Coordinates of C-alpha atoms (C1' of nucleotides) in Angstrom, one line a residue:
Chain A
M1 CA 119.5 90.4 112.0
G2 CA 120.9 86.6 112.1
V3 CA 118.2 84.3 112.5
V4 CA 119.8 81.0 114.0
T5 CA 118.2 78.5 111.8
G6 CA 119.0 80.5 108.8
D7 CA 116.9 79.1 106.3
G8 CA 117.3 80.1 102.5
T9 CA 115.2 82.1 100.0
V10 CA 112.1 81.2 101.4
G11 CA 112.9 82.3 104.8
K12 CA 113.9 86.0 103.0
A13 CA 110.8 86.1 101.3
L14 CA 108.5 85.2 104.0
S15 CA 110.2 87.6 106.5
V16 CA 109.2 90.4 103.9
L17 CA 105.8 89.1 104.2
D18 CA 106.2 89.4 107.9
Q19 CA 107.4 92.7 107.4
V20 CA 104.3 93.9 105.3
A21 CA 101.9 92.4 107.4
G22 CA 103.4 93.7 110.4
M23 CA 103.0 97.5 109.2
G24 CA 99.3 96.8 109.4
R25 CA 98.4 99.2 106.6
P26 CA 99.5 99.3 102.7
V27 CA 103.5 100.2 102.1
R28 CA 105.4 101.7 99.7
M29 CA 108.9 99.9 98.9
R30 CA 110.7 102.7 100.4
E31 CA 109.4 102.5 104.0
L32 CA 110.2 98.6 103.9
L33 CA 113.4 99.8 102.9
E34 CA 114.4 101.7 105.9
T35 CA 113.4 98.7 108.5
S36 CA 114.5 95.8 106.0
E37 CA 117.5 93.8 106.2
F38 CA 117.6 93.6 102.2
P39 CA 119.5 95.8 100.2
K40 CA 117.2 97.7 97.4
P41 CA 117.2 95.3 94.3
T42 CA 116.6 92.2 96.4
L43 CA 113.7 93.5 98.3
Y44 CA 112.3 94.7 94.8
R45 CA 112.7 91.3 93.5
L46 CA 111.2 89.7 96.8
L47 CA 108.0 91.8 96.8
Q48 CA 107.7 91.3 93.1
T49 CA 107.7 87.6 93.7
L50 CA 105.3 87.5 96.4
T51 CA 103.2 89.7 94.6
N52 CA 103.2 87.2 91.6
Q53 CA 102.5 84.5 93.8
G54 CA 99.5 86.5 95.2
M55 CA 101.0 86.7 98.8
L56 CA 101.0 90.2 98.3
T57 CA 98.6 92.6 96.4
Y58 CA 99.9 95.6 94.9
D59 CA 98.1 98.6 94.0
T60 CA 99.3 100.5 91.1
E61 CA 98.2 103.8 91.9
A62 CA 99.0 104.4 95.3
Q63 CA 102.3 102.2 95.0
T64 CA 101.6 100.1 97.8
Y65 CA 101.9 96.7 98.9
A66 CA 99.3 94.9 101.2
P67 CA 99.0 91.0 102.6
G68 CA 96.8 89.5 99.4
I69 CA 93.8 87.1 99.5
R70 CA 95.6 84.1 99.0
L71 CA 96.5 84.4 103.0
V72 CA 93.0 84.3 103.6
R73 CA 92.1 81.1 101.8
L74 CA 95.2 79.6 103.1
A75 CA 94.3 80.7 106.8
H76 CA 91.1 79.3 106.7
V77 CA 92.5 75.5 106.2
A78 CA 95.0 76.7 108.9
W79 CA 92.7 77.8 111.5
S80 CA 90.2 74.9 111.2
Q81 CA 93.1 72.5 111.3
A82 CA 96.5 73.6 113.0
S83 CA 94.7 75.8 115.3
L84 CA 93.3 74.8 118.6
A85 CA 89.8 76.5 117.8
P86 CA 87.7 73.5 116.4
I87 CA 88.8 71.5 119.6
A88 CA 88.4 74.2 122.3
R89 CA 84.8 75.4 120.6
P90 CA 82.6 73.3 122.4
H91 CA 84.4 73.6 125.9
V92 CA 84.5 77.4 125.4
D93 CA 80.8 77.3 124.4
A94 CA 80.2 75.7 127.7
L95 CA 82.4 77.9 129.7
A96 CA 81.1 81.4 128.0
A97 CA 77.4 80.3 128.6
N98 CA 77.7 80.7 132.3
L99 CA 79.7 83.9 132.2
R100 CA 79.4 87.5 131.5
E101 CA 82.7 87.7 130.7
A102 CA 85.2 87.6 127.5
V103 CA 87.0 84.2 127.0
H104 CA 90.1 84.0 124.7
V105 CA 92.0 81.2 123.4
A106 CA 95.4 81.6 122.4
Q107 CA 98.4 80.0 121.0
I108 CA 101.9 81.4 120.5
D109 CA 103.9 82.0 117.4
S110 CA 107.4 83.5 117.6
G111 CA 106.8 85.4 121.0
Q112 CA 103.5 86.8 120.0
V113 CA 100.3 85.5 121.5
V114 CA 97.9 84.9 118.3
F115 CA 94.2 84.6 119.5
V116 CA 92.6 81.6 117.5
D117 CA 89.1 82.0 119.3
K118 CA 87.7 85.5 121.0
R119 CA 84.3 85.6 122.7
Q120 CA 82.9 88.6 123.8
A121 CA 80.3 88.8 126.5
S122 CA 77.8 89.9 123.8
T123 CA 78.6 87.8 120.9
K124 CA 78.2 84.1 120.5
F125 CA 80.5 84.0 117.5
S126 CA 84.3 84.5 116.9
T127 CA 84.9 86.7 114.1
L128 CA 87.8 86.5 111.6
A129 CA 88.3 90.1 112.2
Q130 CA 89.3 89.0 116.0
A131 CA 90.8 85.6 115.5
G132 CA 94.3 85.9 114.1
Q133 CA 94.6 89.1 116.0
V134 CA 98.1 89.2 118.2
A135 CA 99.8 90.7 121.4
P136 CA 102.6 90.6 122.9
A137 CA 103.2 87.3 125.2
Y138 CA 105.1 88.9 128.0
C139 CA 102.3 91.5 129.1
T140 CA 99.2 89.3 128.7
G141 CA 97.7 86.6 130.8
V142 CA 97.1 84.3 127.8
G143 CA 100.9 84.8 126.9
K144 CA 102.7 84.3 130.0
A145 CA 100.7 81.2 130.9
I146 CA 102.1 79.8 127.7
L147 CA 105.8 81.1 128.3
A148 CA 105.6 79.5 131.9
F149 CA 105.3 76.2 130.7
L150 CA 107.4 76.5 127.6
P151 CA 110.5 74.0 127.5
E152 CA 113.6 75.8 128.8
E153 CA 115.4 76.4 125.7
D154 CA 112.3 77.4 123.9
L155 CA 111.7 80.1 126.6
E156 CA 115.3 81.3 126.4
Q157 CA 114.8 81.8 122.8
A158 CA 111.6 83.6 122.7
L159 CA 112.9 85.8 125.6
L160 CA 116.0 86.5 123.9
Q161 CA 114.5 88.1 120.7
Q162 CA 111.8 90.2 122.8
A163 CA 111.6 93.7 123.1
F164 CA 109.8 95.1 126.3
H165 CA 107.6 97.9 125.5
R166 CA 106.0 99.3 128.6
Y167 CA 102.4 99.8 128.0
T168 CA 101.2 100.5 131.2
P169 CA 103.1 101.3 134.8
A170 CA 102.5 97.6 135.5
T171 CA 104.2 96.1 132.5
H172 CA 107.4 93.8 132.6
T173 CA 110.3 95.9 131.2
S174 CA 112.7 93.0 131.6
A175 CA 113.6 89.5 131.2
D176 CA 114.5 89.0 134.9
T177 CA 111.4 90.2 136.2
L178 CA 109.0 88.6 133.9
R179 CA 111.2 85.4 134.5
A180 CA 110.5 85.4 138.2
E181 CA 106.6 86.2 137.8
L182 CA 107.0 82.8 135.1
E183 CA 108.5 81.1 137.8
T184 CA 105.3 81.5 140.2
I185 CA 103.3 81.0 137.3
R186 CA 104.7 77.6 136.9
A187 CA 104.5 76.5 140.6
E188 CA 100.6 77.6 140.9
G189 CA 99.4 76.8 137.4
I190 CA 97.6 80.0 136.6
A191 CA 98.6 83.5 135.5
F192 CA 97.1 86.6 135.9
D193 CA 97.4 89.8 133.9
R194 CA 97.6 92.7 136.3
E195 CA 96.7 95.6 134.0
E196 CA 99.9 95.1 132.1
H197 CA 98.8 95.3 128.6
A198 CA 95.9 97.9 128.8
A199 CA 95.0 99.9 131.8
G200 CA 91.7 98.8 133.5
I201 CA 92.0 95.4 131.8
I202 CA 92.7 92.2 133.8
S203 CA 92.2 88.8 133.1
I204 CA 93.2 85.2 134.7
A205 CA 94.8 82.6 132.3
A206 CA 95.5 79.0 132.4
P207 CA 97.8 77.0 130.1
I208 CA 96.4 73.9 127.9
L209 CA 98.3 71.3 128.5
T210 CA 98.4 68.0 126.8
P211 CA 98.5 64.7 128.5
A212 CA 102.2 64.7 128.3
R213 CA 102.4 68.2 129.9
R214 CA 103.6 70.0 126.3
V215 CA 102.0 73.5 126.5
V216 CA 100.1 73.8 123.1
G217 CA 98.3 77.1 124.1
S218 CA 96.3 78.9 126.8
I219 CA 92.8 80.2 127.7
S220 CA 91.7 83.3 129.8
I221 CA 88.8 85.1 131.3
A222 CA 89.1 88.9 130.7
T223 CA 87.2 91.7 132.7
A224 CA 87.7 95.4 133.4
T225 CA 88.5 96.7 136.6
N226 CA 85.3 98.1 137.0
R227 CA 83.5 95.1 136.9
H228 CA 85.7 92.8 139.1
S229 CA 88.8 93.0 141.2
L230 CA 91.4 90.6 140.6
E231 CA 90.4 88.8 143.8
G232 CA 87.0 88.5 141.9
L233 CA 88.5 86.8 139.0
K234 CA 90.1 84.2 141.2
A235 CA 86.6 82.9 141.6
F236 CA 86.8 81.6 137.8
R237 CA 89.8 79.4 138.4
P238 CA 88.0 75.9 139.0
A239 CA 85.9 76.6 135.8
L240 CA 88.7 78.1 133.6
T241 CA 91.3 75.0 134.9
E242 CA 88.9 72.4 134.3
C243 CA 88.0 74.2 130.7
A244 CA 91.5 74.1 130.0
H245 CA 92.1 70.5 131.4
K246 CA 89.4 69.4 128.8
I247 CA 90.5 70.9 125.7
G248 CA 94.2 69.7 126.4
A249 CA 93.0 65.9 126.7
E250 CA 91.8 66.4 123.1
A251 CA 94.6 68.1 121.8
Q252 CA 97.0 66.9 119.3
S253 CA 100.7 67.2 120.3
W254 CA 102.3 69.5 118.1
Q255 CA 106.1 69.7 117.5
P256 CA 108.0 73.0 117.3
P257 CA 110.3 73.3 114.2
A258 CA 112.9 70.4 114.8
L259 CA 116.4 71.7 114.9
P260 CA 119.4 69.7 113.9
Chain B
M1 CA 103.0 71.5 85.5
G2 CA 104.5 74.6 84.1
V3 CA 103.6 77.7 85.4
V4 CA 103.9 80.5 82.9
T5 CA 105.5 83.1 85.1
G6 CA 107.8 80.4 86.4
D7 CA 108.8 82.0 89.6
G8 CA 111.9 80.6 91.7
T9 CA 112.3 79.0 94.7
V10 CA 109.6 80.8 96.8
G11 CA 106.7 79.7 94.0
K12 CA 108.0 76.4 94.4
A13 CA 107.6 76.4 98.3
L14 CA 104.1 78.3 98.2
S15 CA 103.1 75.7 95.9
V16 CA 103.7 72.9 97.9
L17 CA 102.1 74.9 100.8
D18 CA 98.9 75.4 98.7
Q19 CA 99.2 71.6 98.2
V20 CA 99.2 70.8 101.8
A21 CA 96.3 73.2 102.4
G22 CA 94.2 72.2 99.5
M23 CA 94.3 68.4 100.8
G24 CA 92.2 69.8 104.0
R25 CA 93.8 67.5 106.6
P26 CA 97.2 66.3 108.0
V27 CA 99.1 65.0 105.5
R28 CA 102.2 62.8 105.3
M29 CA 105.1 63.4 103.0
R30 CA 104.3 59.9 100.9
E31 CA 100.7 61.2 99.9
L32 CA 102.0 64.5 98.7
L33 CA 104.6 62.9 96.7
E34 CA 102.4 61.3 94.3
T35 CA 100.5 64.3 93.4
S36 CA 103.5 66.6 93.7
E37 CA 105.6 67.6 90.8
F38 CA 108.9 67.6 92.8
P39 CA 111.2 64.6 93.8
K40 CA 111.7 63.3 97.1
P41 CA 114.3 65.1 98.5
T42 CA 113.0 68.4 97.0
L43 CA 109.4 67.8 98.4
Y44 CA 111.4 66.7 101.6
R45 CA 113.2 69.8 102.0
L46 CA 110.8 72.3 100.8
L47 CA 108.5 70.8 103.6
Q48 CA 111.3 71.5 106.1
T49 CA 111.7 74.7 105.3
L50 CA 108.3 75.7 105.8
T51 CA 107.7 73.9 109.1
N52 CA 110.8 75.6 109.9
Q53 CA 109.2 78.9 109.1
G54 CA 106.0 78.2 110.8
M55 CA 103.9 78.0 107.9
L56 CA 103.3 74.4 108.5
T57 CA 103.1 72.3 111.6
Y58 CA 104.8 69.0 111.9
D59 CA 102.9 66.1 114.1
T60 CA 106.0 64.1 115.2
E61 CA 103.6 61.2 116.5
A62 CA 101.5 61.0 113.2
Q63 CA 104.3 62.2 110.9
T64 CA 102.1 64.8 109.3
Y65 CA 102.2 68.2 108.2
A66 CA 99.3 70.7 108.6
P67 CA 99.0 74.8 107.7
G68 CA 100.4 76.5 110.8
I69 CA 99.2 79.1 113.0
R70 CA 101.4 81.7 111.5
L71 CA 99.0 81.7 108.6
V72 CA 96.2 82.6 110.8
R73 CA 98.3 85.4 111.9
L74 CA 99.1 86.8 108.8
A75 CA 95.6 86.2 107.5
H76 CA 94.0 88.5 110.0
V77 CA 96.0 91.4 108.5
A78 CA 95.1 90.3 104.9
W79 CA 91.6 90.3 105.7
S80 CA 91.4 93.4 107.2
Q81 CA 93.5 95.0 104.6
A82 CA 93.5 93.3 101.3
S83 CA 90.0 92.0 100.9
L84 CA 86.7 93.7 100.3
A85 CA 85.1 92.7 103.3
P86 CA 85.8 95.9 105.5
I87 CA 84.7 98.0 102.7
A88 CA 81.6 95.8 101.9
R89 CA 80.6 95.4 105.5
P90 CA 78.4 98.2 106.1
H91 CA 76.6 97.9 102.5
V92 CA 76.2 93.9 103.1
D93 CA 74.8 95.0 106.5
A94 CA 72.2 97.1 104.9
L95 CA 71.3 94.4 102.4
A96 CA 71.0 91.5 104.8
A97 CA 69.1 93.3 107.0
N98 CA 65.9 93.6 104.8
L99 CA 66.4 90.0 103.8
R100 CA 66.1 86.3 105.1
E101 CA 68.8 84.9 102.6
A102 CA 72.4 84.1 102.6
V103 CA 74.6 86.9 101.4
H104 CA 78.3 86.2 100.3
V105 CA 80.9 88.6 98.9
A106 CA 83.6 86.8 97.1
Q107 CA 86.8 87.7 95.5
I108 CA 88.9 85.7 93.2
D109 CA 92.3 83.8 93.6
S110 CA 93.7 81.4 90.9
G111 CA 90.5 80.2 89.4
Q112 CA 88.6 79.7 92.8
V113 CA 86.5 81.9 94.7
V114 CA 87.4 83.0 98.1
F115 CA 84.3 84.2 100.2
V116 CA 85.4 87.0 102.3
D117 CA 82.3 87.5 103.8
K118 CA 79.4 85.2 104.4
R119 CA 76.0 85.9 106.3
Q120 CA 73.5 83.4 106.9
A121 CA 69.9 84.4 107.6
S122 CA 70.5 83.5 111.2
T123 CA 74.1 85.1 111.9
K124 CA 75.0 88.7 111.8
F125 CA 78.3 87.8 112.0
S126 CA 80.8 86.3 109.5
T127 CA 83.1 83.8 111.0
L128 CA 86.5 82.9 110.1
A129 CA 85.5 79.3 109.6
Q130 CA 83.6 80.7 106.8
A131 CA 85.3 83.7 105.2
G132 CA 88.3 82.2 103.8
Q133 CA 86.4 79.0 102.2
V134 CA 86.6 78.6 98.7
A135 CA 84.5 77.1 95.9
P136 CA 85.1 76.7 92.2
A137 CA 84.8 80.0 90.0
Y138 CA 82.9 78.4 87.2
C139 CA 80.0 76.8 88.8
T140 CA 79.0 79.4 91.6
G141 CA 76.9 82.7 90.8
V142 CA 79.7 85.0 92.7
G143 CA 82.4 82.9 90.5
K144 CA 80.5 83.5 87.1
A145 CA 79.9 87.3 88.0
I146 CA 83.7 87.8 88.4
L147 CA 84.7 85.8 85.6
A148 CA 82.4 87.3 83.1
F149 CA 84.2 90.6 83.7
L150 CA 87.7 89.8 83.6
P151 CA 90.0 91.0 81.3
E152 CA 90.5 88.8 78.3
E153 CA 93.7 87.6 78.8
D154 CA 93.2 87.3 82.5
L155 CA 89.8 84.9 81.7
E156 CA 91.9 82.8 78.9
Q157 CA 94.5 82.0 81.7
A158 CA 91.9 81.0 84.4
L159 CA 89.9 79.0 81.8
L160 CA 93.0 77.1 80.7
Q161 CA 94.2 75.9 84.0
Q162 CA 90.6 75.0 85.2
A163 CA 89.4 71.4 85.5
F164 CA 85.7 71.1 85.0
H165 CA 84.2 68.8 87.6
R166 CA 80.6 67.6 87.6
Y167 CA 79.1 68.6 90.5
T168 CA 75.5 68.6 89.3
P169 CA 73.5 67.7 86.1
A170 CA 73.7 71.7 85.7
T171 CA 77.3 72.0 86.0
H172 CA 79.4 73.3 83.4
T173 CA 81.6 70.6 82.1
S174 CA 83.4 72.5 79.5
A175 CA 85.3 75.9 79.0
D176 CA 82.9 76.5 75.7
T177 CA 79.5 76.3 77.3
L178 CA 81.0 78.5 80.0
R179 CA 82.2 81.1 77.9
A180 CA 78.9 81.4 76.3
E181 CA 77.2 81.9 79.4
L182 CA 79.7 84.5 80.5
E183 CA 79.2 86.3 77.3
T184 CA 75.3 86.8 78.4
I185 CA 76.3 87.7 82.0
R186 CA 78.6 90.1 80.7
A187 CA 76.0 91.7 78.6
E188 CA 73.3 91.6 81.3
G189 CA 75.5 92.5 84.3
I190 CA 73.8 89.6 86.6
A191 CA 74.8 86.0 87.0
F192 CA 72.7 83.1 88.1
D193 CA 73.9 80.1 89.8
R194 CA 71.1 77.2 88.9
E195 CA 72.0 74.7 91.1
E196 CA 75.4 74.2 89.4
H197 CA 77.4 73.6 92.4
A198 CA 74.8 72.0 94.8
A199 CA 71.5 70.7 94.1
G200 CA 68.8 72.7 95.6
I201 CA 70.8 75.7 95.9
I202 CA 70.7 78.9 93.5
S203 CA 72.0 82.2 93.4
I204 CA 71.9 85.7 92.1
A205 CA 75.3 87.7 91.7
A206 CA 76.4 90.7 90.7
P207 CA 80.0 92.0 90.0
I208 CA 81.4 94.4 92.1
L209 CA 83.2 96.8 89.6
T210 CA 85.6 99.9 90.3
P211 CA 84.6 103.3 88.8
A212 CA 87.2 102.1 86.0
R213 CA 85.1 99.1 85.5
R214 CA 88.0 96.9 86.9
V215 CA 86.1 93.8 88.7
V216 CA 87.3 93.3 92.1
G217 CA 84.9 90.9 93.5
S218 CA 81.1 90.1 93.6
I219 CA 78.4 89.8 95.8
S220 CA 75.4 86.9 96.0
I221 CA 71.9 86.4 97.5
A222 CA 71.9 82.6 97.8
T223 CA 68.9 80.7 98.6
A224 CA 67.2 76.9 98.5
T225 CA 64.9 76.1 95.8
N226 CA 62.5 75.3 98.2
R227 CA 62.4 79.0 99.7
H228 CA 62.2 80.6 96.2
S229 CA 62.5 79.8 92.3
L230 CA 64.8 81.7 89.9
E231 CA 62.2 83.9 89.1
G232 CA 61.8 84.9 92.7
L233 CA 65.3 85.5 92.9
K234 CA 65.4 88.1 90.4
A235 CA 63.2 90.3 92.4
F236 CA 66.4 91.2 94.6
R237 CA 68.4 92.3 91.6
P238 CA 67.9 96.2 91.9
A239 CA 69.0 95.8 95.5
L240 CA 71.7 93.6 94.9
T241 CA 73.0 95.6 92.1
E242 CA 72.8 98.6 94.2
C243 CA 74.9 96.9 96.7
A244 CA 77.6 96.0 94.4
H245 CA 77.6 99.5 93.0
K246 CA 77.9 101.3 96.3
I247 CA 80.9 98.6 97.3
G248 CA 82.7 99.4 94.0
A249 CA 82.6 102.9 94.2
E250 CA 84.8 102.4 97.5
A251 CA 86.8 99.7 96.4
Q252 CA 90.5 100.3 95.8
S253 CA 91.9 99.6 92.3
W254 CA 93.9 96.4 92.5
Q255 CA 96.2 95.2 90.2
P256 CA 96.7 91.5 89.3
P257 CA 100.2 90.3 88.8
A258 CA 102.0 92.7 86.4
L259 CA 103.9 90.4 83.8
P260 CA 106.4 92.0 82.0
Chain C
dT1 C1' 115.3 123.7 83.5
dA2 C1' 118.2 121.6 87.3
dT3 C1' 117.5 118.6 91.3
dT4 C1' 116.2 114.8 94.3
dT5 C1' 113.8 111.0 95.4
dT6 C1' 112.0 106.6 94.3
dG7 C1' 111.7 102.6 91.3
dT8 C1' 113.6 99.5 88.0
dC9 C1' 117.4 97.1 85.5
dT10 C1' 121.8 94.9 84.4
dC11 C1' 125.3 91.6 84.5
dA12 C1' 129.4 89.5 86.5
dC13 C1' 129.2 86.9 90.6
dT14 C1' 128.1 83.7 94.8
dA15 C1' 125.3 81.4 97.2
dT16 C1' 121.5 77.8 97.1
dA17 C1' 118.7 74.5 95.7
dT18 C1' 118.2 70.2 93.4
dG19 C1' 118.0 64.9 92.3
dA20 C1' 120.0 60.2 91.5
dA21 C1' 121.7 57.2 94.3
dA22 C1' 122.9 55.7 98.8
dC23 C1' 121.6 54.8 103.7
dG24 C1' 119.0 54.1 108.1
dT25 C1' 114.9 52.6 110.5
dC26 C1' 110.7 50.6 111.1
dG27 C1' 107.0 47.6 110.3
dT28 C1' 105.7 43.4 107.8
dT29 C1' 106.3 38.9 105.5
dT30 C1' 108.5 34.5 104.5
Chain D
dA1 C1' 115.1 34.8 112.8
dA2 C1' 116.2 36.5 108.3
dA3 C1' 114.6 39.0 104.3
dC4 C1' 112.2 42.3 102.1
dG5 C1' 109.8 46.5 101.4
dA6 C1' 108.1 50.9 102.2
dC7 C1' 109.4 55.7 104.0
dG8 C1' 111.8 59.1 105.6
dT9 C1' 116.5 61.2 105.5
dT10 C1' 121.3 62.1 104.0
dT11 C1' 125.1 62.9 100.6
dC12 C1' 127.8 65.6 97.0
dA13 C1' 128.6 66.8 92.4
dT14 C1' 126.1 69.8 89.3
dA15 C1' 122.8 73.3 88.0
dT16 C1' 120.3 77.0 88.9
dA17 C1' 118.7 80.8 90.9
dG18 C1' 119.4 84.8 94.1
dT19 C1' 122.5 88.7 95.0
dG20 C1' 123.6 93.8 95.1
dA21 C1' 126.6 97.7 93.2
dG22 C1' 125.9 100.7 90.2
dA23 C1' 123.5 102.5 85.7
dC24 C1' 119.3 104.1 84.4
dA25 C1' 114.6 105.9 83.9
dA26 C1' 110.6 108.5 85.9
dA27 C1' 108.2 111.0 89.0
dA28 C1' 107.9 114.8 92.3
dT29 C1' 110.3 118.7 94.1
dA30 C1' 112.7 123.0 93.8

DNA sequence: TATTTTGTCTCACTATATGAAACGTCGTTT
DNA sequence: AAACGACGTTTCATATAGTGAGACAAAATA
């Protein structure tokens, strides 16, 4: 698949790393070969390199590759620096305190929503098992809230390489219907997930905008349909947008990859 | 610095990534240049590549680089697969339940201890802010417990590139004194941190060994000197070793980088 | 034992990274 | 205002590292 930016060797290695991580379980080289864009010896060497570097671990017995601990180490720094989580934390605390619903903070990474903070009603702490989880952008409240406020060309870029999978009857299955909804979201400043990703789960989400109106993430309140209706969720809107606004005011301004 | 394995471009890029992450804060190129083994244009291009790949984020305003969210995404998978954490979790739960002290589970990555699970007495959950944290191996209980059971050549490799920093009066400051203590640890099967990393903090640590007696990590109980003496800690030894043993029995067998 | 599947190695070839030096830009000093 | 210096960025001839068809080895399967 032709990446537009077309970076060199490092890009190839990282795409393999992504592929391994994407499998969600230890994999053998053979399995990767089927999906991979690389011929056998190249893939073999890339895997070897990544293993030598500690980005992957290799189980000699099962002959499988899996993401390595070095990533965990790096991620700790990433999470505490590059993510919104530390900035958002106090505000999310305040929001969640008055609430019995789940609160999610997300950022976007190549078409996928990455949750950087997740509060369940029952838990006061975000756990690593939860932070870092991903979901598709096009069928979640947090995802759509971000997409709607992305600059034109970034959005097109994201939509272009988006495969639409139908999770529920309500899931968007084409860029066109999604684009139409994003229009509405942009106008209203608020996004809803109407059981589009999982049946019975709805959410209300607000974008996190910097003072310069760059979208850096989003925050949502999610609940189950047997607890609240969509109309009921709307009651949370003022608190949610206020919280998003406060976070945005503090957020640094990030720049996506600068293309020449 | 001449890495023995001497991997190619990817290795260089990752060493830069490490360097940025190691700074613990957003950094400008200039700062990296001082420490870096690379000349200016090379460093510049590596940073650019990593940024394009989303492994780093670039703040245009401050002109600083910091680890990117993509790492958080990858790390979630790494943590839930490659680390001991999921295996250790139930056993750590059981151990921590009868205890009012902190329990740590760690693995080793290039001379540094990476905590993959950390329970404070007050908290029942390990948070991402904690998992992924690192500490030097040579002056922590968990670190020494791992080092002591490392195969000869791996240990030598680790010691070779270890810089000894004196954190407290009790810190080892040479490979020789450390080696001597590791001998004792290997014989006794248990390690102690005698305020070597932080004044007032002591710990007892046991290695986590697979049935094939490969060390895959370690587990410790840490406390403050005003709560327990070192002698007092020794009372926890049976529970600790039993827990380590149970985890080891379930642990997969990992293979460190295979050098030809 | 023959056969297939999967992983590893070789080597001529090619794409990619390299870094000295030059350049632009911005902020500071004379 | 002109000169200076500190950084970031670009150039380009050269050196290095990655590539992949195919051969080979090892292990699983027939």
